[in-house]
Amino acid sequence: MRKKRNHPGILLLVFFIAGTFIFMLAQFLFSSPSSEAKSVVDQFYTFEQDANFSASWNLFHPNMKEKFPKAAYIQDRTHVFMGHFGAETFSYEINEAEHLEEWRAAKGEKTFKTAYKFEVTQMYTGKYGKFSFIQEVYVVEQKKEWVILWNFNH
């Protein structure tokens, strides 16, 4: 009489696949607009950390792209942060979202029904020592995509 063998590896694989599926389903069902917006801000600054300014520029709202042409943006970011400050990279913190209604990036521009405001602190160590920049970053939905704007209201 043959003894039946247990295959714990297969059972573990089934549990792993089921757990992954449940996790992904929960992420999909419970993701909020503010968490999606924060994710875009996180992605933007991750690209900036890696000096991938082309990819971070791609996350801008069309108005920002118009204001900062891609080649000029890439050159400015590299020149200022790496050239002038001597900082190779930085760390950053993103505060929780503030939900805004009827917000606009600058006087005379389109008003957005909904925007999320984040305060981002970038911490650098460069040839002039340690320093931080705090910037307000706004995220709005444009053609079903979350995109970044900066505030130019004076």
PDB file of C-alpha atoms in Angstrom:
ATOM      1  CA  MET A   1       0.000   0.000   0.000  1.00  0.00           C
ATOM      2  CA  ARG A   2       1.360   3.399  -1.025  1.00  0.00           C
ATOM      3  CA  LYS A   3       1.283   6.271   1.366  1.00  0.00           C
ATOM      4  CA  LYS A   4      -0.148   9.502  -0.020  1.00  0.00           C
ATOM      5  CA  ARG A   5       2.442  12.333  -0.054  1.00  0.00           C
ATOM      6  CA  ASN A   6       1.600  15.829   1.062  1.00  0.00           C
ATOM      7  CA  HIS A   7       2.909  18.649  -1.089  1.00  0.00           C
ATOM      8  CA  PRO A   8       3.366  21.595   1.287  1.00  0.00           C
ATOM      9  CA  GLY A   9       4.987  23.637  -1.481  1.00  0.00           C
ATOM     10  CA  ILE A  10       1.835  23.572  -3.591  1.00  0.00           C
ATOM     11  CA  LEU A  11      -0.318  24.468  -0.599  1.00  0.00           C
ATOM     12  CA  LEU A  12       1.980  27.404   0.230  1.00  0.00           C
ATOM     13  CA  LEU A  13       1.852  28.574  -3.376  1.00  0.00           C
ATOM     14  CA  VAL A  14      -1.964  28.475  -3.375  1.00  0.00           C
ATOM     15  CA  PHE A  15      -2.088  30.474  -0.120  1.00  0.00           C
ATOM     16  CA  PHE A  16       0.445  32.984  -1.474  1.00  0.00           C
ATOM     17  CA  ILE A  17      -1.519  33.528  -4.703  1.00  0.00           C
ATOM     18  CA  ALA A  18      -4.811  33.844  -2.797  1.00  0.00           C
ATOM     19  CA  GLY A  19      -3.249  36.288  -0.316  1.00  0.00           C
ATOM     20  CA  THR A  20      -1.785  38.396  -3.111  1.00  0.00           C
ATOM     21  CA  PHE A  21      -5.143  38.483  -4.884  1.00  0.00           C
ATOM     22  CA  ILE A  22      -6.975  39.533  -1.705  1.00  0.00           C
ATOM     23  CA  PHE A  23      -4.381  42.246  -1.003  1.00  0.00           C
ATOM     24  CA  MET A  24      -4.648  43.643  -4.549  1.00  0.00           C
ATOM     25  CA  LEU A  25      -8.451  43.565  -4.401  1.00  0.00           C
ATOM     26  CA  ALA A  26      -8.417  45.444  -1.073  1.00  0.00           C
ATOM     27  CA  GLN A  27      -6.035  48.046  -2.510  1.00  0.00           C
ATOM     28  CA  PHE A  28      -8.350  48.541  -5.473  1.00  0.00           C
ATOM     29  CA  LEU A  29     -11.527  48.721  -3.415  1.00  0.00           C
ATOM     30  CA  PHE A  30     -10.197  50.935  -0.651  1.00  0.00           C
ATOM     31  CA  SER A  31      -7.922  53.353  -2.498  1.00  0.00           C
ATOM     32  CA  SER A  32      -9.103  56.901  -2.085  1.00  0.00           C
ATOM     33  CA  PRO A  33      -8.576  59.858  -4.402  1.00  0.00           C
ATOM     34  CA  SER A  34      -6.303  61.481  -1.807  1.00  0.00           C
ATOM     35  CA  SER A  35      -4.126  58.352  -1.549  1.00  0.00           C
ATOM     36  CA  GLU A  36      -3.925  58.168  -5.353  1.00  0.00           C
ATOM     37  CA  ALA A  37      -2.931  61.844  -5.440  1.00  0.00           C
ATOM     38  CA  LYS A  38      -0.292  61.281  -2.752  1.00  0.00           C
ATOM     39  CA  SER A  39       1.066  58.366  -4.746  1.00  0.00           C
ATOM     40  CA  VAL A  40       1.655  60.697  -7.726  1.00  0.00           C
ATOM     41  CA  VAL A  41       3.531  63.154  -5.493  1.00  0.00           C
ATOM     42  CA  ASP A  42       5.632  60.295  -4.138  1.00  0.00           C
ATOM     43  CA  GLN A  43       6.352  59.091  -7.671  1.00  0.00           C
ATOM     44  CA  PHE A  44       7.322  62.637  -8.739  1.00  0.00           C
ATOM     45  CA  TYR A  45       9.860  63.056  -5.936  1.00  0.00           C
ATOM     46  CA  THR A  46      11.224  59.544  -6.406  1.00  0.00           C
ATOM     47  CA  PHE A  47      12.000  60.483 -10.012  1.00  0.00           C
ATOM     48  CA  GLU A  48      13.525  63.770  -8.835  1.00  0.00           C
ATOM     49  CA  GLN A  49      15.717  61.901  -6.306  1.00  0.00           C
ATOM     50  CA  ASP A  50      17.037  59.765  -9.130  1.00  0.00           C
ATOM     51  CA  ALA A  51      17.654  62.877 -11.275  1.00  0.00           C
ATOM     52  CA  ASN A  52      15.112  61.467 -13.746  1.00  0.00           C
ATOM     53  CA  PHE A  53      13.698  64.919 -14.431  1.00  0.00           C
ATOM     54  CA  SER A  54      12.204  63.836 -17.738  1.00  0.00           C
ATOM     55  CA  ALA A  55       9.962  61.322 -15.951  1.00  0.00           C
ATOM     56  CA  SER A  56       9.009  63.777 -13.193  1.00  0.00           C
ATOM     57  CA  TRP A  57       8.161  66.421 -15.825  1.00  0.00           C
ATOM     58  CA  ASN A  58       5.781  63.907 -17.426  1.00  0.00           C
ATOM     59  CA  LEU A  59       3.667  64.004 -14.237  1.00  0.00           C
ATOM     60  CA  PHE A  60       2.959  67.725 -14.647  1.00  0.00           C
ATOM     61  CA  HIS A  61      -0.398  69.183 -15.635  1.00  0.00           C
ATOM     62  CA  PRO A  62      -0.351  70.563 -19.233  1.00  0.00           C
ATOM     63  CA  ASN A  63      -0.226  74.134 -17.838  1.00  0.00           C
ATOM     64  CA  MET A  64       2.982  73.284 -16.004  1.00  0.00           C
ATOM     65  CA  LYS A  65       4.445  71.704 -19.122  1.00  0.00           C
ATOM     66  CA  GLU A  66       3.654  74.899 -20.982  1.00  0.00           C
ATOM     67  CA  LYS A  67       5.223  77.038 -18.263  1.00  0.00           C
ATOM     68  CA  PHE A  68       8.333  74.822 -18.037  1.00  0.00           C
ATOM     69  CA  PRO A  69       9.323  73.290 -21.384  1.00  0.00           C
ATOM     70  CA  LYS A  70      10.844  69.846 -20.852  1.00  0.00           C
ATOM     71  CA  ALA A  71      14.432  70.594 -21.924  1.00  0.00           C
ATOM     72  CA  ALA A  72      14.544  73.790 -19.852  1.00  0.00           C
ATOM     73  CA  TYR A  73      13.088  72.029 -16.807  1.00  0.00           C
ATOM     74  CA  ILE A  74      15.632  69.215 -16.970  1.00  0.00           C
ATOM     75  CA  GLN A  75      18.497  71.670 -17.376  1.00  0.00           C
ATOM     76  CA  ASP A  76      17.288  73.948 -14.536  1.00  0.00           C
ATOM     77  CA  ARG A  77      16.780  71.115 -12.044  1.00  0.00           C
ATOM     78  CA  THR A  78      20.193  69.650 -12.770  1.00  0.00           C
ATOM     79  CA  HIS A  79      21.899  73.042 -12.735  1.00  0.00           C
ATOM     80  CA  VAL A  80      20.363  74.378  -9.524  1.00  0.00           C
ATOM     81  CA  PHE A  81      20.249  71.360  -7.242  1.00  0.00           C
ATOM     82  CA  MET A  82      23.289  69.462  -8.418  1.00  0.00           C
ATOM     83  CA  GLY A  83      25.394  72.281  -9.816  1.00  0.00           C
ATOM     84  CA  HIS A  84      24.837  75.190  -7.431  1.00  0.00           C
ATOM     85  CA  PHE A  85      24.078  73.329  -4.221  1.00  0.00           C
ATOM     86  CA  GLY A  86      26.355  70.359  -4.849  1.00  0.00           C
ATOM     87  CA  ALA A  87      23.686  67.907  -3.754  1.00  0.00           C
ATOM     88  CA  GLU A  88      23.663  64.523  -5.424  1.00  0.00           C
ATOM     89  CA  THR A  89      20.243  63.558  -4.078  1.00  0.00           C
ATOM     90  CA  PHE A  90      17.838  64.292  -1.233  1.00  0.00           C
ATOM     91  CA  SER A  91      15.304  62.709   1.064  1.00  0.00           C
ATOM     92  CA  TYR A  92      11.744  63.961   1.366  1.00  0.00           C
ATOM     93  CA  GLU A  93       8.615  63.847   3.472  1.00  0.00           C
ATOM     94  CA  ILE A  94       5.064  64.337   2.234  1.00  0.00           C
ATOM     95  CA  ASN A  95       2.443  65.661   4.651  1.00  0.00           C
ATOM     96  CA  GLU A  96      -1.098  64.356   4.526  1.00  0.00           C
ATOM     97  CA  ALA A  97      -3.454  65.701   1.880  1.00  0.00           C
ATOM     98  CA  GLU A  98      -5.582  68.759   2.318  1.00  0.00           C
ATOM     99  CA  HIS A  99      -8.711  68.561   0.172  1.00  0.00           C
ATOM    100  CA  LEU A 100      -9.477  71.809  -1.668  1.00  0.00           C
ATOM    101  CA  GLU A 101     -12.526  72.798  -3.671  1.00  0.00           C
ATOM    102  CA  GLU A 102     -12.593  75.421  -6.416  1.00  0.00           C
ATOM    103  CA  TRP A 103      -8.811  75.861  -6.512  1.00  0.00           C
ATOM    104  CA  ARG A 104      -6.726  77.500  -9.235  1.00  0.00           C
ATOM    105  CA  ALA A 105      -2.954  77.546  -9.754  1.00  0.00           C
ATOM    106  CA  ALA A 106      -2.764  81.185 -10.834  1.00  0.00           C
ATOM    107  CA  LYS A 107      -5.031  84.160 -11.297  1.00  0.00           C
ATOM    108  CA  GLY A 108      -6.947  83.934 -14.553  1.00  0.00           C
ATOM    109  CA  GLU A 109      -6.387  80.192 -14.980  1.00  0.00           C
ATOM    110  CA  LYS A 110      -8.945  77.405 -14.923  1.00  0.00           C
ATOM    111  CA  THR A 111     -10.543  76.573 -11.575  1.00  0.00           C
ATOM    112  CA  PHE A 112     -10.418  72.919 -10.530  1.00  0.00           C
ATOM    113  CA  LYS A 113     -13.428  71.517  -8.681  1.00  0.00           C
ATOM    114  CA  THR A 114     -11.151  69.339  -6.582  1.00  0.00           C
ATOM    115  CA  ALA A 115      -7.473  69.547  -5.745  1.00  0.00           C
ATOM    116  CA  TYR A 116      -5.269  67.966  -3.124  1.00  0.00           C
ATOM    117  CA  LYS A 117      -2.597  70.055  -1.485  1.00  0.00           C
ATOM    118  CA  PHE A 118       0.531  68.453  -0.058  1.00  0.00           C
ATOM    119  CA  GLU A 119       3.413  70.084   1.726  1.00  0.00           C
ATOM    120  CA  VAL A 120       6.652  68.400   0.691  1.00  0.00           C
ATOM    121  CA  THR A 121       9.899  68.899   2.588  1.00  0.00           C
ATOM    122  CA  GLN A 122      13.068  68.044   0.690  1.00  0.00           C
ATOM    123  CA  MET A 123      16.207  67.573   2.798  1.00  0.00           C
ATOM    124  CA  TYR A 124      19.562  68.058   1.082  1.00  0.00           C
ATOM    125  CA  THR A 125      23.168  67.670   2.102  1.00  0.00           C
ATOM    126  CA  GLY A 126      25.447  69.584  -0.226  1.00  0.00           C
ATOM    127  CA  LYS A 127      28.608  71.631  -0.341  1.00  0.00           C
ATOM    128  CA  TYR A 128      26.923  74.297   1.832  1.00  0.00           C
ATOM    129  CA  GLY A 129      25.839  71.826   4.493  1.00  0.00           C
ATOM    130  CA  LYS A 130      22.365  70.547   5.265  1.00  0.00           C
ATOM    131  CA  PHE A 131      19.311  72.457   4.102  1.00  0.00           C
ATOM    132  CA  SER A 132      15.613  71.876   3.452  1.00  0.00           C
ATOM    133  CA  PHE A 133      13.083  73.172   0.978  1.00  0.00           C
ATOM    134  CA  ILE A 134       9.377  73.177   1.696  1.00  0.00           C
ATOM    135  CA  GLN A 135       7.088  73.288  -1.313  1.00  0.00           C
ATOM    136  CA  GLU A 136       3.336  73.199  -1.731  1.00  0.00           C
ATOM    137  CA  VAL A 137       2.373  70.633  -4.350  1.00  0.00           C
ATOM    138  CA  TYR A 138      -1.126  70.369  -5.776  1.00  0.00           C
ATOM    139  CA  VAL A 139      -2.621  67.370  -7.517  1.00  0.00           C
ATOM    140  CA  VAL A 140      -5.669  67.542  -9.778  1.00  0.00           C
ATOM    141  CA  GLU A 141      -7.395  65.090 -12.068  1.00  0.00           C
ATOM    142  CA  GLN A 142      -6.898  65.732 -15.772  1.00  0.00           C
ATOM    143  CA  LYS A 143      -8.390  63.294 -18.276  1.00  0.00           C
ATOM    144  CA  LYS A 144      -8.685  60.585 -15.593  1.00  0.00           C
ATOM    145  CA  GLU A 145      -5.026  60.999 -14.597  1.00  0.00           C
ATOM    146  CA  TRP A 146      -3.685  62.645 -11.450  1.00  0.00           C
ATOM    147  CA  VAL A 147      -1.191  65.376 -12.351  1.00  0.00           C
ATOM    148  CA  ILE A 148       0.910  67.927 -10.497  1.00  0.00           C
ATOM    149  CA  LEU A 149       0.632  71.698 -10.339  1.00  0.00           C
ATOM    150  CA  TRP A 150       2.426  74.327  -8.300  1.00  0.00           C
ATOM    151  CA  ASN A 151       0.756  77.391  -6.855  1.00  0.00           C
ATOM    152  CA  PHE A 152       1.601  80.656  -8.633  1.00  0.00           C
ATOM    153  CA  ASN A 153      -0.950  82.839  -6.819  1.00  0.00           C
ATOM    154  CA  HIS A 154       0.681  85.896  -5.247  1.00  0.00           C
TER     155      HIS A 154
END
